[in-house]
Amino acid sequence: MARVFQVTAGSDRSGQRRPRPGVDNGVDARARRSGIVAGYLAPHPPHLVYAENPPQNEPRSTGGWEVLRWGYEELRRRLRRHRPDVLVVHAPHWITMVGHHVNCVPNPRGISVEPIFPHLFRYHYDFHTDVELAEAIVAEAGASGLVTSALREDGVRVDYATIGALHLANPGWDIPVVSLSANNNPYFYSDASLEEMETLGAATARAIERTGRRAVLLASNSLSHLHWDVEPELPEDMSAEHPFSHAQYAGDMALLQTVREGPTARLQAAIPEHIAATQSETKAGSLTWLLAAMGWPPIAGDVLAYGTVIATGNAVIEWVAQ
Amino acid sequence: MSERAVAAALVPGMPQLLAADPAPCWAELAAATREVGDRLRALHVDTVLLLSTQWFTVLGHQVQCDARLRGTRTDENWYRYDYGRLAHDLAVDVELAHAWADAIDAAGMQARRTRYDGFPIDTGTVTASRLLDPDGRGRWAMVSCNLYADPSAMGAVARAGVAAAGHRRVAVVAVSGLSSGLIPRWITPAEDRFENTEHDRWNRKVLDAIRAGDDVGPLTADYARAAQVDAQFRAHAFLTGSGTATGPGEVLAYGPVWGTGAAVVWWPADGRRA
């Protein structure tokens, strides 16, 4: 049987702290304003795109990982209600060894054949960058003392973590994008400086305010990150899908409980503890960047879904700005 | 069946080695890598079994099965530099690639045959191949570096490659750095150095052991932690697993590339220096 896990979307306690979707968290009940209106933990396993069979992706599947994809369906509904001008995504697989890079290419397009999962992800992308905001983030980050770079050269392949989060959040690609890199070395011995991610988050928020954008942020991170090193013959064979270990699962649940209870300030301590316990992909810094950009708001997050992908933990979570 | 490769080598994969205006150390490392290429040609190598730690994967062991890899690699970090945009044209020994994949499967591991239009060739492979084979006449068999399998698995992968080579004269080359403590700033070539002296010390300690023909295996775990070694020094597991890099190695060059450790090391099959 498929062992895919889901927690109820929010607790009674957190429910009292969360704005009610469609009532007081969107433009329905509030004047349209600029700034960051919401943030989502938006994990990017290519399996989720593969399972959906979108026309942009060449491989075909028979499905799989449905609970996580249902979570993304709910994310899409909520995202439309926020009516953002731009989606700003921080992704751990645009790995930049020197500095924090921002994609300033106006119209990235091409095919992204993923070197790790080429059998699952060969995605034809064609999207538009909010260049003014991208350049503003580079400027604000640089002014904050961060090492930065503006990518203006065509030909750099857009990575699957950027595409995955953006596709899963907005498969129509009808909202402009700003894409940020993860400043670290690949894998085992690298940790992004979470302190730098605080700075990058604050710089991102200032750039959004300065340009008057109404933005939604996407942190393209999985949670617990130990996983299998082989794959079943049928990648979407859900009988092979379960947490890597109970400890990894328990670590994810502890973090999600903190998310659901709020306030987000508690996550400043919980995220590093979770990384230490589970090798969480949040060590790439995307989640810290997101919450720092939102100013660590005194609210709970809404866990829309949780599930494993090749044993890694993945949660779709919404935080709505107050 | 071939039992041993005719030579083995460790070469760097940082693209700075192809800079038009290189730091002296980058130029020395590039010249040493070209020297390795000259030696391979002198040994009449048919096919190079190549591992690049910059082609890192997490599921199984991917073997490149596309006959011709032509294109331009624009590096996601170094795109602003002349060495950040590199053309490549590599001929793959497809028969050996498939045999290698079969041998990996037969050894109880999971091979993944990779043949996709537009597959991105990593910067390490492009950099090393241009220096080793500047005229583009060589043939390659390439395998990925699985970062989630135990490092010793790369030794078994190399053994499978050598066993699969049959009548061919093959050499085994790993494209990898040593310590990975990158200088986290934009620098000029003249500013390159080891900022972490402990990394430099560990690199030299391990290279001294290689020169002496000592077994580096017992050092590897401590070295990997202390110097944040590229891919936990899976390159060394690959080279020794091939059965060739077991005697004294000749260190042709060593130095920093953007603060990381880089070395060119040569092992002849008969244990004698070239």
Coordinates of C-alpha atoms in Angstrom, one line a residue:
Chain A
M1 CA 0.0 0.0 0.0
A2 CA 1.1 3.5 -0.6
R3 CA 2.6 5.0 2.5
V4 CA 2.2 8.6 1.9
F5 CA 1.6 10.8 4.9
Q6 CA -0.6 13.7 5.4
V7 CA -1.4 15.8 8.5
T8 CA -4.6 17.6 8.9
A9 CA -4.3 21.1 7.5
G10 CA -3.8 23.1 10.7
S11 CA -4.7 22.5 14.3
D12 CA -7.4 24.1 16.4
R13 CA -4.9 26.3 18.1
S14 CA -3.3 27.4 14.9
G15 CA -6.7 27.8 13.3
Q16 CA -7.5 30.6 15.6
R17 CA -4.4 32.5 14.6
R18 CA -4.6 31.9 10.9
P19 CA -6.5 34.3 8.7
R20 CA -9.5 32.5 7.1
P21 CA -8.9 31.8 3.4
G22 CA -11.2 33.8 1.1
V23 CA -12.5 35.8 4.0
D24 CA -9.8 37.9 5.4
N25 CA -6.6 36.7 3.8
G26 CA -7.1 37.8 0.3
V27 CA -8.1 40.8 -1.7
D28 CA -11.8 39.9 -1.2
A29 CA -11.7 41.5 2.2
R30 CA -8.8 43.8 2.0
A31 CA -7.6 46.6 -0.2
R32 CA -5.1 45.5 -2.8
R33 CA -1.7 46.4 -1.4
S34 CA 1.9 46.0 -2.3
G35 CA 4.5 44.0 -0.4
I36 CA 4.7 40.3 0.4
V37 CA 1.2 38.9 0.8
A38 CA 2.0 35.3 1.3
G39 CA 4.8 32.7 1.5
Y40 CA 4.8 29.0 0.7
L41 CA 7.1 26.2 1.4
A42 CA 6.9 24.7 -2.0
P43 CA 9.0 21.5 -2.3
H44 CA 10.3 20.7 -5.8
P45 CA 10.8 16.9 -6.2
P46 CA 10.7 16.3 -10.0
H47 CA 8.5 13.3 -9.2
L48 CA 5.6 15.6 -8.5
V49 CA 5.9 17.3 -12.0
Y50 CA 6.4 13.9 -13.6
A51 CA 3.4 12.5 -11.9
E52 CA 1.2 15.3 -13.2
N53 CA 2.1 14.7 -16.9
P54 CA 2.0 18.4 -17.9
P55 CA 2.6 19.1 -21.6
Q56 CA 5.9 20.8 -20.9
N57 CA 7.5 17.7 -19.4
E58 CA 8.5 14.9 -21.8
P59 CA 8.3 11.8 -19.6
R60 CA 4.9 10.2 -19.0
S61 CA 3.8 8.7 -15.8
T62 CA 0.8 6.8 -14.3
G63 CA 0.6 9.2 -11.4
G64 CA 1.8 8.9 -7.8
W65 CA 2.4 11.1 -4.8
E66 CA -1.2 12.3 -5.0
V67 CA -1.5 13.7 -1.5
L68 CA 1.3 16.1 -2.1
R69 CA -0.2 17.1 -5.4
W70 CA -3.6 17.7 -3.8
G71 CA -1.8 20.0 -1.4
Y72 CA -0.4 21.9 -4.4
E73 CA -3.9 22.1 -5.9
E74 CA -5.0 23.9 -2.8
L75 CA -1.9 26.1 -3.0
R76 CA -2.9 27.1 -6.5
R77 CA -6.4 28.0 -5.5
R78 CA -5.1 30.2 -2.7
L79 CA -2.4 31.7 -4.8
R80 CA -5.0 32.9 -7.3
R81 CA -6.8 34.7 -4.5
H82 CA -3.7 36.5 -3.6
R83 CA -3.4 38.0 -7.1
P84 CA 0.3 38.5 -6.9
D85 CA 2.3 40.6 -9.4
V86 CA 5.3 38.3 -9.1
L87 CA 6.4 35.0 -7.7
V88 CA 9.9 35.1 -6.0
V89 CA 11.5 31.7 -5.6
H90 CA 14.6 30.6 -3.8
A91 CA 15.8 27.2 -4.9
P92 CA 18.6 24.9 -3.6
H93 CA 19.5 23.4 -7.0
W94 CA 20.7 26.6 -8.6
I95 CA 23.9 26.1 -6.7
T96 CA 26.2 29.0 -6.8
M97 CA 29.5 28.6 -5.1
V98 CA 30.3 32.3 -4.9
G99 CA 27.5 34.6 -3.8
H100 CA 23.8 34.9 -4.1
H101 CA 22.7 35.1 -7.7
V102 CA 19.5 36.5 -9.1
N103 CA 18.3 35.6 -12.6
C104 CA 17.8 38.9 -14.5
V105 CA 17.3 37.3 -17.9
P106 CA 14.1 38.7 -19.3
N107 CA 12.8 35.6 -20.9
P108 CA 14.5 32.3 -19.8
R109 CA 13.5 29.5 -22.1
G110 CA 14.9 26.2 -23.1
I111 CA 14.7 22.6 -22.0
S112 CA 15.9 21.6 -18.6
V113 CA 17.1 18.0 -18.7
E114 CA 17.8 17.2 -15.0
P115 CA 21.1 15.4 -14.7
I116 CA 20.0 13.5 -11.6
F117 CA 16.5 12.6 -12.8
P118 CA 16.6 12.8 -16.6
H119 CA 14.1 10.0 -16.9
L120 CA 11.6 12.0 -14.9
F121 CA 12.3 15.6 -15.8
R122 CA 12.9 17.0 -19.3
Y123 CA 10.9 20.2 -19.0
H124 CA 10.4 22.8 -21.7
Y125 CA 10.4 26.2 -19.9
D126 CA 9.5 29.6 -21.2
F127 CA 8.8 32.3 -18.6
H128 CA 9.2 36.0 -17.9
T129 CA 11.3 37.6 -15.3
D130 CA 10.3 40.7 -13.4
V131 CA 13.7 42.3 -14.3
E132 CA 13.1 45.5 -12.4
L133 CA 12.5 43.6 -9.1
A134 CA 15.3 41.1 -9.9
E135 CA 17.8 44.0 -10.3
A136 CA 16.4 45.7 -7.2
I137 CA 17.1 42.5 -5.1
V138 CA 20.6 42.3 -6.4
A139 CA 21.1 46.0 -5.4
E140 CA 19.6 45.6 -2.0
A141 CA 21.5 42.4 -1.2
G142 CA 24.7 44.0 -2.3
A143 CA 24.1 47.1 -0.2
S144 CA 23.5 44.8 2.7
G145 CA 27.0 43.4 2.3
L146 CA 26.2 40.1 0.6
V147 CA 28.2 38.8 -2.3
T148 CA 25.9 38.9 -5.3
S149 CA 25.7 38.5 -9.0
A150 CA 23.1 39.4 -11.6
L151 CA 22.7 36.6 -14.2
R152 CA 22.2 38.4 -17.4
E153 CA 23.7 35.8 -19.8
D154 CA 21.5 33.5 -21.8
G155 CA 22.3 29.8 -21.8
V156 CA 22.3 28.9 -18.1
R157 CA 19.9 26.0 -17.7
V158 CA 17.2 26.7 -15.2
D159 CA 17.3 24.0 -12.5
Y160 CA 14.5 21.6 -11.5
A161 CA 14.0 23.1 -8.1
T162 CA 13.2 26.5 -9.5
I163 CA 11.0 25.1 -12.3
G164 CA 9.4 22.5 -10.0
A165 CA 8.2 24.9 -7.4
L166 CA 7.1 27.4 -10.0
H167 CA 5.3 24.8 -12.1
L168 CA 3.6 23.2 -9.1
A169 CA 2.4 26.6 -7.8
N170 CA 1.4 28.1 -11.1
P171 CA 1.4 25.7 -14.0
G172 CA 0.1 28.4 -16.3
W173 CA 3.3 30.4 -15.9
D174 CA 1.2 33.6 -16.3
I175 CA 2.8 35.4 -13.4
P176 CA 6.3 37.0 -13.7
V177 CA 9.1 35.4 -11.8
V178 CA 12.2 36.3 -9.9
S179 CA 14.6 33.4 -9.2
L180 CA 17.3 33.4 -6.6
S181 CA 20.2 30.9 -6.3
A182 CA 21.4 29.0 -3.2
N183 CA 24.9 30.0 -2.3
N184 CA 26.5 26.8 -1.2
N185 CA 28.6 23.9 -2.4
P186 CA 26.9 20.7 -3.4
Y187 CA 25.7 18.5 -0.6
F188 CA 27.3 16.9 2.4
Y189 CA 29.7 19.4 3.8
S190 CA 27.9 22.5 2.8
D191 CA 25.4 24.6 4.8
A192 CA 24.2 27.9 3.6
S193 CA 24.7 30.5 6.3
L194 CA 21.3 30.9 7.8
E195 CA 22.4 34.3 9.0
E196 CA 23.1 35.3 5.5
M197 CA 19.6 34.1 4.5
E198 CA 18.1 36.5 7.1
T199 CA 20.0 39.3 5.4
L200 CA 18.9 38.1 1.9
G201 CA 15.3 37.9 3.1
A202 CA 15.3 41.4 4.4
A203 CA 16.9 42.6 1.2
T204 CA 14.3 40.9 -0.8
A205 CA 11.5 42.5 1.3
R206 CA 13.0 45.9 0.8
A207 CA 13.3 45.5 -2.9
I208 CA 9.7 44.4 -3.1
E209 CA 8.5 47.4 -1.2
R210 CA 10.7 49.7 -3.2
T211 CA 9.3 48.5 -6.5
G212 CA 5.8 48.4 -5.2
R213 CA 5.2 44.8 -6.1
R214 CA 2.6 42.5 -4.7
A215 CA 4.6 39.4 -4.2
V216 CA 4.2 35.8 -3.2
L217 CA 7.4 34.0 -2.1
L218 CA 8.2 30.3 -2.7
A219 CA 10.8 28.5 -0.7
S220 CA 11.7 25.5 -2.8
N221 CA 12.8 23.1 -0.1
S222 CA 12.1 19.6 1.0
L223 CA 12.3 18.7 4.7
S224 CA 14.1 15.6 5.9
H225 CA 16.6 14.6 3.3
L226 CA 18.0 11.2 3.7
H227 CA 16.7 9.0 0.9
W228 CA 17.2 5.9 -1.1
D229 CA 20.1 5.6 -3.5
V230 CA 18.3 3.3 -5.9
E231 CA 14.8 3.5 -7.5
P232 CA 12.0 1.0 -8.1
E233 CA 11.6 0.0 -11.7
L234 CA 8.4 2.0 -11.9
P235 CA 9.4 5.3 -10.3
E236 CA 5.8 6.0 -9.2
D237 CA 5.5 2.6 -7.4
M238 CA 4.0 3.9 -4.2
S239 CA 4.7 0.6 -2.4
A240 CA 8.3 1.7 -2.2
E241 CA 7.4 5.1 -0.8
H242 CA 7.8 5.7 2.9
P243 CA 10.0 7.7 5.3
F244 CA 13.7 6.9 5.3
S245 CA 13.4 6.2 9.1
H246 CA 11.1 6.9 12.0
A247 CA 13.6 9.4 13.2
Q248 CA 13.4 11.4 10.0
Y249 CA 9.6 11.3 10.1
A250 CA 9.5 12.3 13.7
G251 CA 11.9 15.2 13.0
D252 CA 9.6 16.4 10.3
M253 CA 6.5 16.1 12.5
A254 CA 8.2 18.1 15.3
L255 CA 8.9 20.9 12.9
L256 CA 5.4 20.8 11.4
Q257 CA 3.9 20.9 14.8
T258 CA 5.8 24.1 15.5
V259 CA 4.7 25.5 12.2
R260 CA 1.1 24.7 13.0
E261 CA 1.2 26.2 16.4
G262 CA 3.1 29.4 15.5
P263 CA 4.4 31.9 15.9
T264 CA 7.1 31.8 13.2
A265 CA 9.7 33.2 15.5
R266 CA 9.9 29.8 17.1
L267 CA 11.1 28.4 13.8
Q268 CA 14.3 30.4 14.2
A269 CA 15.5 27.8 16.7
A270 CA 13.5 24.9 15.3
I271 CA 14.9 25.1 11.8
P272 CA 18.5 24.5 12.7
E273 CA 17.5 21.8 15.1
H274 CA 15.5 20.1 12.4
I275 CA 18.5 20.4 10.0
A276 CA 20.7 18.7 12.6
A277 CA 18.2 15.9 13.2
T278 CA 17.2 15.2 9.6
Q279 CA 19.8 16.6 7.1
S280 CA 16.9 18.8 6.1
E281 CA 17.1 20.5 2.7
T282 CA 16.2 23.7 4.5
K283 CA 19.9 23.9 5.2
A284 CA 20.1 25.4 1.7
G285 CA 18.4 28.4 3.3
S286 CA 15.2 28.8 1.3
L287 CA 12.8 28.6 4.2
T288 CA 14.8 30.9 6.4
W289 CA 15.0 33.4 3.5
L290 CA 11.2 33.3 3.1
L291 CA 10.3 33.8 6.7
A292 CA 12.9 36.5 7.2
A293 CA 11.5 38.3 4.2
M294 CA 8.1 38.1 5.8
G295 CA 9.6 39.5 9.0
W296 CA 9.0 36.3 11.0
P297 CA 5.3 37.1 11.4
P298 CA 3.6 36.2 14.6
I299 CA 1.3 33.7 12.9
A300 CA 1.0 29.9 12.4
G301 CA 1.5 28.2 9.1
D302 CA -1.1 26.2 7.3
V303 CA 0.2 22.7 6.4
L304 CA -1.6 21.8 3.3
A305 CA 0.0 18.4 2.8
Y306 CA 2.9 16.2 3.8
G307 CA 4.3 13.2 2.0
T308 CA 7.5 11.5 1.1
V309 CA 9.3 11.4 -2.2
I310 CA 12.1 8.7 -2.5
A311 CA 11.9 8.9 1.3
T312 CA 12.5 12.6 1.7
G313 CA 9.9 14.5 3.7
N314 CA 8.0 17.2 1.9
A315 CA 5.4 19.6 3.1
V316 CA 3.3 22.3 1.3
I317 CA 2.8 25.1 3.8
E318 CA 1.2 28.5 3.6
W319 CA 1.9 31.6 5.6
V320 CA -0.3 34.6 4.9
A321 CA 1.1 38.1 5.7
Q322 CA -0.8 40.1 8.2
Chain B
M1 CA 38.9 -9.6 -20.4
S2 CA 41.0 -6.6 -19.3
E3 CA 42.1 -6.9 -15.8
R4 CA 43.8 -3.6 -15.2
A5 CA 43.7 -0.2 -16.7
V6 CA 47.0 1.0 -18.3
A7 CA 47.1 4.1 -16.1
A8 CA 45.0 6.2 -13.7
A9 CA 44.9 9.9 -13.0
L10 CA 43.3 12.5 -10.8
V11 CA 42.7 15.9 -12.4
P12 CA 40.8 19.0 -11.3
G13 CA 37.5 20.0 -12.8
M14 CA 37.4 23.7 -12.0
P15 CA 37.0 25.7 -15.2
Q16 CA 39.6 28.3 -14.1
L17 CA 42.2 26.0 -15.6
L18 CA 40.9 27.2 -19.0
A19 CA 41.1 30.9 -18.2
A20 CA 42.6 33.1 -20.8
D21 CA 44.4 35.0 -18.1
P22 CA 45.1 32.3 -15.4
A23 CA 46.7 32.5 -12.1
P24 CA 50.2 30.9 -12.2
C25 CA 48.8 27.9 -10.2
W26 CA 45.9 27.5 -12.6
A27 CA 48.3 27.4 -15.5
E28 CA 50.5 24.8 -13.7
L29 CA 47.5 22.6 -13.1
A30 CA 46.3 23.0 -16.7
A31 CA 49.8 22.1 -18.0
A32 CA 49.9 19.1 -15.8
T33 CA 46.5 17.9 -17.0
R34 CA 47.7 18.3 -20.6
E35 CA 50.7 16.2 -19.6
V36 CA 48.4 13.5 -18.4
G37 CA 46.7 13.6 -21.8
D38 CA 50.0 13.3 -23.6
R39 CA 50.9 10.3 -21.5
L40 CA 47.5 8.6 -22.2
R41 CA 48.1 9.1 -25.9
A42 CA 51.6 7.7 -25.6
L43 CA 50.1 4.6 -24.0
H44 CA 47.7 4.3 -26.9
V45 CA 44.7 4.4 -24.7
D46 CA 41.5 3.5 -26.6
T47 CA 39.0 4.8 -24.1
V48 CA 39.1 6.7 -20.8
L49 CA 36.8 5.6 -18.0
L50 CA 35.8 8.9 -16.5
L51 CA 34.2 9.9 -13.3
S52 CA 33.5 13.6 -12.6
T53 CA 32.3 14.5 -9.2
Q54 CA 30.5 17.5 -10.7
W55 CA 28.1 15.0 -12.4
F56 CA 26.7 14.1 -9.1
T57 CA 23.6 11.9 -8.8
V58 CA 21.7 10.3 -6.0
L59 CA 19.9 7.3 -7.5
G60 CA 21.9 4.5 -8.9
H61 CA 25.0 5.0 -11.2
Q62 CA 24.3 6.7 -14.4
V63 CA 26.4 5.7 -17.4
Q64 CA 26.4 8.1 -20.4
C65 CA 25.2 6.2 -23.5
D66 CA 24.9 9.0 -26.0
A67 CA 27.4 8.5 -28.8
R68 CA 28.2 12.2 -29.3
L69 CA 28.0 15.0 -26.7
R70 CA 28.1 18.3 -28.5
G71 CA 27.1 21.6 -27.1
T72 CA 28.1 24.5 -25.0
R73 CA 28.1 24.5 -21.3
T74 CA 27.3 27.8 -19.6
D75 CA 28.2 27.4 -16.0
E76 CA 25.6 28.5 -13.4
N77 CA 28.3 30.1 -11.2
W78 CA 31.1 31.2 -13.5
Y79 CA 29.0 32.5 -16.5
R80 CA 30.5 36.0 -16.3
Y81 CA 34.1 34.7 -17.1
D82 CA 35.6 33.6 -20.3
Y83 CA 35.9 30.1 -18.8
G84 CA 32.2 30.1 -17.9
R85 CA 31.0 29.3 -21.4
L86 CA 32.7 26.2 -22.8
A87 CA 32.0 24.3 -26.0
H88 CA 32.4 20.5 -25.9
D89 CA 32.3 17.7 -28.4
L90 CA 32.9 14.3 -26.9
A91 CA 32.8 10.9 -28.5
V92 CA 31.4 8.2 -26.3
D93 CA 32.5 4.6 -26.5
V94 CA 28.9 3.4 -26.5
E95 CA 29.6 -0.3 -26.6
L96 CA 31.8 0.0 -23.5
A97 CA 29.3 2.3 -21.8
H98 CA 26.6 -0.4 -22.2
A99 CA 28.9 -3.1 -21.1
W100 CA 29.9 -1.0 -18.1
A101 CA 26.2 -0.5 -17.2
D102 CA 25.6 -4.3 -17.5
A103 CA 28.6 -5.0 -15.3
I104 CA 27.3 -2.5 -12.7
D105 CA 24.0 -4.3 -12.6
A106 CA 25.7 -7.7 -12.5
A107 CA 27.7 -6.5 -9.5
G108 CA 24.4 -6.0 -7.6
M109 CA 24.3 -2.2 -8.0
Q110 CA 21.8 -0.2 -10.1
A111 CA 23.0 1.2 -13.4
R112 CA 21.0 3.8 -15.2
R113 CA 21.7 4.2 -18.9
T114 CA 21.6 7.9 -19.8
R115 CA 20.8 9.0 -23.3
Y116 CA 18.8 12.1 -23.6
D117 CA 18.9 15.0 -26.1
G118 CA 20.0 18.1 -24.3
F119 CA 21.5 16.3 -21.3
P120 CA 23.8 18.8 -19.6
I121 CA 27.4 17.8 -19.5
D122 CA 29.0 19.0 -16.3
T123 CA 31.7 21.7 -16.1
G124 CA 34.3 19.2 -14.7
T125 CA 33.9 16.8 -17.6
V126 CA 34.1 19.6 -20.1
T127 CA 37.2 21.2 -18.5
A128 CA 39.1 18.0 -18.1
S129 CA 38.3 16.6 -21.5
R130 CA 39.4 19.8 -23.2
L131 CA 42.8 19.7 -21.4
L132 CA 43.3 15.9 -21.7
D133 CA 42.2 15.7 -25.3
P134 CA 42.6 19.2 -27.0
D135 CA 42.2 17.7 -30.5
G136 CA 39.0 15.9 -29.6
R137 CA 40.2 12.5 -30.8
G138 CA 39.7 10.5 -27.7
R139 CA 36.8 8.3 -26.6
W140 CA 35.2 8.3 -23.3
A141 CA 33.0 6.2 -21.1
M142 CA 31.5 8.3 -18.3
V143 CA 29.8 7.4 -15.0
S144 CA 28.2 9.7 -12.5
C145 CA 29.1 10.2 -8.8
N146 CA 26.4 8.9 -6.5
L147 CA 26.6 11.0 -3.4
Y148 CA 24.1 8.9 -1.4
A149 CA 25.7 5.5 -2.0
D150 CA 28.5 4.6 0.3
P151 CA 31.8 6.1 -1.0
S152 CA 33.2 2.5 -1.4
A153 CA 30.5 1.9 -4.1
M154 CA 32.6 4.0 -6.5
G155 CA 35.4 1.5 -6.2
A156 CA 33.1 -1.3 -7.3
V157 CA 31.8 0.9 -10.2
A158 CA 35.4 1.4 -11.4
R159 CA 36.2 -2.3 -11.1
A160 CA 33.1 -3.0 -13.2
G161 CA 34.3 -0.6 -15.8
V162 CA 37.7 -2.1 -16.1
A163 CA 36.2 -5.6 -16.3
A164 CA 33.8 -4.5 -19.0
A165 CA 36.5 -3.0 -21.1
G166 CA 37.4 -6.4 -22.7
H167 CA 40.2 -6.1 -25.2
R168 CA 40.4 -2.3 -25.0
R169 CA 43.3 -0.4 -23.5
V170 CA 41.6 1.8 -21.0
A171 CA 42.8 4.4 -18.5
V172 CA 40.8 5.5 -15.4
V173 CA 40.5 9.2 -14.7
A174 CA 38.7 11.0 -11.9
V175 CA 37.8 14.6 -12.2
S176 CA 37.6 16.0 -8.7
G177 CA 38.9 18.6 -6.4
L178 CA 40.5 18.0 -3.0
S179 CA 39.5 20.4 -0.2
S180 CA 36.4 22.4 -1.1
G181 CA 36.8 25.5 1.0
L182 CA 36.0 27.9 -1.7
I183 CA 36.8 31.6 -1.3
P184 CA 33.3 33.1 -1.0
R185 CA 34.1 36.3 -2.9
W186 CA 34.8 37.4 -6.4
I187 CA 38.6 37.5 -6.7
T188 CA 41.2 38.2 -9.3
P189 CA 43.5 35.3 -10.3
A190 CA 46.3 36.9 -8.4
E191 CA 44.3 36.8 -5.2
D192 CA 43.9 33.0 -5.2
R193 CA 45.2 31.1 -2.2
F194 CA 44.2 28.7 0.5
E195 CA 42.4 30.7 3.1
N196 CA 42.0 27.7 5.3
T197 CA 45.6 26.6 6.1
E198 CA 44.2 23.4 7.7
H199 CA 42.7 22.4 4.4
D200 CA 46.1 22.9 2.7
R201 CA 47.9 20.9 5.4
W202 CA 45.5 18.0 5.0
N203 CA 45.8 18.1 1.2
R204 CA 49.6 17.9 1.4
K205 CA 49.4 15.1 4.0
V206 CA 47.3 13.0 1.7
L207 CA 49.3 13.8 -1.4
D208 CA 52.5 12.9 0.5
A209 CA 50.9 9.5 1.4
I210 CA 50.0 9.0 -2.2
R211 CA 53.5 9.8 -3.3
A212 CA 54.9 7.3 -0.9
G213 CA 52.4 4.6 -2.1
D214 CA 50.9 4.4 1.4
D215 CA 47.3 3.2 1.8
V216 CA 45.3 6.4 1.9
G217 CA 42.1 4.6 2.8
P218 CA 42.4 4.9 6.6
L219 CA 42.9 8.6 6.2
T220 CA 39.9 9.2 4.0
A221 CA 37.1 9.7 6.5
D222 CA 39.1 12.1 8.7
Y223 CA 40.4 14.0 5.6
A224 CA 36.9 14.3 4.1
R225 CA 35.6 15.8 7.3
A226 CA 38.6 18.0 8.1
A227 CA 39.0 19.5 4.6
Q228 CA 35.4 19.2 3.4
V229 CA 36.7 17.1 0.6
D230 CA 35.0 17.2 -2.8
A231 CA 32.4 14.4 -2.8
Q232 CA 34.0 12.8 0.3
F233 CA 37.0 11.8 -1.8
R234 CA 34.9 9.4 -3.8
A235 CA 37.4 10.1 -6.6
H236 CA 40.1 8.2 -4.7
A237 CA 37.7 5.3 -4.0
F238 CA 37.1 5.2 -7.8
L239 CA 40.7 5.3 -8.7
T240 CA 41.9 2.7 -6.2
G241 CA 38.9 0.5 -7.0
S242 CA 40.0 0.3 -10.6
G243 CA 43.0 -1.7 -9.3
T244 CA 45.4 0.8 -10.9
A245 CA 46.0 3.6 -8.5
T246 CA 47.4 1.4 -5.8
G247 CA 51.1 2.1 -6.0
P248 CA 52.9 5.4 -5.6
G249 CA 51.3 8.2 -7.4
E250 CA 53.2 11.0 -9.1
V251 CA 51.9 14.4 -8.1
L252 CA 52.4 16.6 -11.1
A253 CA 50.9 19.7 -9.7
Y254 CA 49.1 21.0 -6.6
G255 CA 47.6 24.3 -5.6
P256 CA 44.5 26.3 -5.0
V257 CA 41.7 27.1 -7.4
W258 CA 39.5 29.8 -5.9
G259 CA 40.7 28.5 -2.5
T260 CA 39.8 24.9 -3.1
G261 CA 42.5 22.2 -3.3
A262 CA 43.4 20.9 -6.7
A263 CA 46.0 18.3 -7.8
V264 CA 47.1 16.4 -10.8
V265 CA 48.2 12.9 -9.9
W266 CA 49.4 10.1 -12.2
W267 CA 49.5 6.4 -11.5
P268 CA 51.1 4.1 -14.1
A269 CA 49.8 0.6 -14.2
D270 CA 53.1 -1.0 -13.4
G271 CA 53.7 1.2 -10.3
R272 CA 56.7 2.9 -11.9
R273 CA 56.7 6.6 -12.6
A274 CA 56.5 7.6 -16.2

